[in-house]
Amino acid sequence: MEKTFLMVKPDGVQRGLIGEIVARFEKKGFKLAGAKLMIISDELAKEHYGEHTERPFFGELVDFITSGPIFAMVWEGEDVVKTARQMMGSTKPSEAQPGTIRGDFGLTVGKNIIHGSDSLESAEREIALFFGNDAFVAYERAA
Ligand code: CMP
């Protein structure tokens, strides 16, 4: 089954939005396969955001994502990578539609509540980065 990596960023955790965010994906019908509250090291932040190294906001991005606890999650379900991105809304909260997570709760592009993998390849890479060899829970017994 398709899996994606989602993370409630430090602003979302501080504002008490973990439950709200988890509830949205549960109600949609996706299954939570793994989750942990953690503080990201500088090293992990730089690796995770490696594609943004040359961007002017890279330092700010790393400082912010390491500034407090984040809630890392693996979700699974049909087309979960694309659908989760739609449920998150545009990166810029000013362009995110009402009804999406960023549209409903975000105000700035830096502190935009949630991160989600943008492709199947990113999902695989990010899940490996954050969860390594952790085993994920299966909801149904294999036939
Ligand atoms: P995310 O989906 O986690 O992936 C890259 C992040 O870079 C993005 O969310 C934004 O939070 C962040 N970002 C993009 N543009 C800017 C910017 N101009 N200033 C600060 N952060 C940014």
Tab-separated table of C-alpha atoms and ligand atoms in Angstrom:
chain	number	residue	atom	x	y	z
A	1	MET	CA	0.000	0.000	0.000
A	2	GLU	CA	1.239	3.523	-0.820
A	3	LYS	CA	2.854	5.399	2.067
A	4	THR	CA	3.752	9.039	2.658
A	5	PHE	CA	5.721	10.988	5.232
A	6	LEU	CA	3.981	13.858	7.028
A	7	MET	CA	5.309	16.051	9.815
A	8	VAL	CA	3.540	18.520	12.089
A	9	LYS	CA	6.130	21.310	12.264
A	10	PRO	CA	7.177	23.060	15.516
A	11	ASP	CA	4.522	25.774	15.098
A	12	GLY	CA	1.751	23.168	14.712
A	13	VAL	CA	2.957	21.222	17.761
A	14	GLN	CA	3.221	24.389	19.915
A	15	ARG	CA	-0.282	25.437	18.887
A	16	GLY	CA	-1.749	22.076	19.869
A	17	LEU	CA	-2.754	21.055	16.354
A	18	ILE	CA	-1.484	17.454	16.361
A	19	GLY	CA	-4.898	16.020	17.222
A	20	GLU	CA	-6.730	18.160	14.657
A	21	ILE	CA	-4.301	17.146	11.915
A	22	VAL	CA	-4.318	13.438	12.779
A	23	ALA	CA	-8.133	13.526	12.880
A	24	ARG	CA	-8.358	14.951	9.355
A	25	PHE	CA	-6.294	12.135	7.851
A	26	GLU	CA	-8.074	9.479	9.926
A	27	LYS	CA	-11.503	10.753	8.885
A	28	LYS	CA	-10.432	10.776	5.257
A	29	GLY	CA	-9.780	7.038	5.631
A	30	PHE	CA	-5.985	6.877	5.706
A	31	LYS	CA	-4.223	4.645	8.205
A	32	LEU	CA	-1.525	5.879	10.582
A	33	ALA	CA	1.303	3.376	10.206
A	34	GLY	CA	3.891	5.022	12.471
A	35	ALA	CA	4.396	8.223	14.477
A	36	LYS	CA	6.799	9.854	16.899
A	37	LEU	CA	7.308	13.156	18.677
A	38	MET	CA	10.950	14.171	18.303
A	39	ILE	CA	13.400	17.038	18.052
A	40	ILE	CA	15.216	17.102	14.730
A	41	SER	CA	19.002	17.409	14.847
A	42	ASP	CA	20.778	19.988	12.692
A	43	GLU	CA	22.220	17.135	10.661
A	44	LEU	CA	18.837	15.520	9.968
A	45	ALA	CA	17.286	18.902	9.096
A	46	LYS	CA	20.007	19.624	6.525
A	47	GLU	CA	19.646	16.185	5.011
A	48	HIS	CA	15.839	16.349	4.900
A	49	TYR	CA	15.860	19.784	3.254
A	50	GLY	CA	18.937	19.004	1.084
A	51	GLU	CA	17.248	20.151	-2.134
A	52	HIS	CA	16.866	23.670	-0.644
A	53	THR	CA	20.540	24.140	0.332
A	54	GLU	CA	21.080	27.008	-2.111
A	55	ARG	CA	17.880	28.882	-1.254
A	56	PRO	CA	18.267	32.188	0.623
A	57	PHE	CA	15.908	30.952	3.339
A	58	PHE	CA	17.794	27.664	3.983
A	59	GLY	CA	19.343	28.831	7.300
A	60	GLU	CA	15.973	30.077	8.526
A	61	LEU	CA	14.332	26.807	7.467
A	62	VAL	CA	16.842	24.674	9.400
A	63	ASP	CA	16.654	26.966	12.476
A	64	PHE	CA	12.878	26.767	12.518
A	65	ILE	CA	12.473	23.033	11.981
A	66	THR	CA	14.984	22.312	14.793
A	67	SER	CA	13.456	24.909	17.165
A	68	GLY	CA	11.115	22.534	19.023
A	69	PRO	CA	9.405	19.163	18.858
A	70	ILE	CA	7.893	17.960	15.616
A	71	PHE	CA	5.438	15.092	15.130
A	72	ALA	CA	6.680	12.726	12.416
A	73	MET	CA	4.152	10.370	10.839
A	74	VAL	CA	3.833	7.708	8.188
A	75	TRP	CA	0.380	7.423	6.633
A	76	GLU	CA	-0.831	4.843	4.175
A	77	GLY	CA	-3.672	4.440	1.715
A	78	GLU	CA	-4.609	4.732	-1.929
A	79	ASP	CA	-2.949	7.772	-3.590
A	80	VAL	CA	-1.976	9.069	-0.140
A	81	VAL	CA	1.021	11.111	-1.400
A	82	LYS	CA	-1.062	13.289	-3.723
A	83	THR	CA	-4.203	13.410	-1.592
A	84	ALA	CA	-2.300	14.418	1.555
A	85	ARG	CA	-0.717	17.307	-0.388
A	86	GLN	CA	-4.185	18.457	-1.437
A	87	MET	CA	-5.417	18.255	2.159
A	88	MET	CA	-2.391	20.297	3.311
A	89	GLY	CA	-2.986	23.105	0.808
A	90	SER	CA	-0.463	25.344	-0.961
A	91	THR	CA	2.921	26.006	0.644
A	92	LYS	CA	2.033	29.705	0.917
A	93	PRO	CA	-0.868	29.990	3.361
A	94	SER	CA	-2.106	33.070	1.450
A	95	GLU	CA	-2.688	30.786	-1.556
A	96	ALA	CA	-4.013	27.790	0.405
A	97	GLN	CA	-7.732	27.185	0.043
A	98	PRO	CA	-10.060	27.288	3.041
A	99	GLY	CA	-10.709	23.725	4.155
A	100	THR	CA	-7.067	22.763	3.757
A	101	ILE	CA	-4.761	22.565	6.787
A	102	ARG	CA	-2.614	25.532	5.760
A	103	GLY	CA	-5.683	27.420	4.530
A	104	ASP	CA	-7.373	26.979	7.896
A	105	PHE	CA	-4.432	27.365	10.303
A	106	GLY	CA	-1.365	28.917	8.600
A	107	LEU	CA	-0.310	32.526	8.122
A	108	THR	CA	3.282	32.514	6.852
A	109	VAL	CA	5.277	30.489	4.319
A	110	GLY	CA	7.976	29.589	6.852
A	111	LYS	CA	5.664	28.598	9.707
A	112	ASN	CA	3.195	26.641	7.642
A	113	ILE	CA	2.173	23.935	10.138
A	114	ILE	CA	2.835	20.778	8.149
A	115	HIS	CA	5.263	19.128	5.747
A	116	GLY	CA	4.313	16.332	3.364
A	117	SER	CA	6.305	14.374	0.780
A	118	ASP	CA	5.848	15.772	-2.735
A	119	SER	CA	6.325	12.482	-4.658
A	120	LEU	CA	6.585	8.731	-4.174
A	121	GLU	CA	10.385	9.021	-4.366
A	122	SER	CA	10.473	11.753	-1.697
A	123	ALA	CA	8.144	9.693	0.485
A	124	GLU	CA	10.470	6.705	0.328
A	125	ARG	CA	13.511	8.863	1.064
A	126	GLU	CA	11.893	10.785	3.931
A	127	ILE	CA	10.382	7.681	5.572
A	128	ALA	CA	13.832	6.037	5.526
A	129	LEU	CA	15.409	9.202	6.938
A	130	PHE	CA	12.995	9.568	9.853
A	131	PHE	CA	11.976	5.981	10.582
A	132	GLY	CA	14.973	3.959	9.350
A	133	ASN	CA	14.298	0.284	9.796
A	134	ASP	CA	11.324	0.726	12.137
A	135	ALA	CA	8.601	-1.811	11.460
A	136	PHE	CA	5.216	-0.351	10.597
A	137	VAL	CA	1.995	-1.642	12.030
A	138	ALA	CA	-0.313	-3.562	9.711
A	139	TYR	CA	-4.057	-3.031	10.370
A	140	GLU	CA	-5.099	-6.232	8.705
A	141	ARG	CA	-3.603	-9.681	8.797
A	142	ALA	CA	-1.925	-10.782	5.625
A	143	ALA	CA	-4.145	-13.363	3.916
B	1	CMP	P1	8.013	22.328	3.236
B	1	CMP	O1	6.912	21.661	2.497
B	1	CMP	O2	8.370	21.816	4.571
B	1	CMP	O3	9.312	22.306	2.303
B	1	CMP	C1	10.195	23.380	2.155
B	1	CMP	C2	9.849	24.521	3.048
B	1	CMP	O4	10.520	25.722	2.785
B	1	CMP	C3	8.395	24.874	2.849
B	1	CMP	O5	7.598	23.859	3.420
B	1	CMP	C4	8.308	26.236	3.497
B	1	CMP	O6	7.918	26.160	4.854
B	1	CMP	C5	9.744	26.726	3.405
B	1	CMP	N1	9.823	27.954	2.615
B	1	CMP	C6	9.496	28.109	1.323
B	1	CMP	N2	9.702	29.391	0.943
B	1	CMP	C7	10.165	30.047	2.040
B	1	CMP	C8	10.555	31.384	2.296
B	1	CMP	N3	10.516	32.322	1.344
B	1	CMP	N4	10.972	31.707	3.535
B	1	CMP	C9	11.022	30.758	4.525
B	1	CMP	N5	10.676	29.466	4.333
B	1	CMP	C10	10.243	29.121	3.108
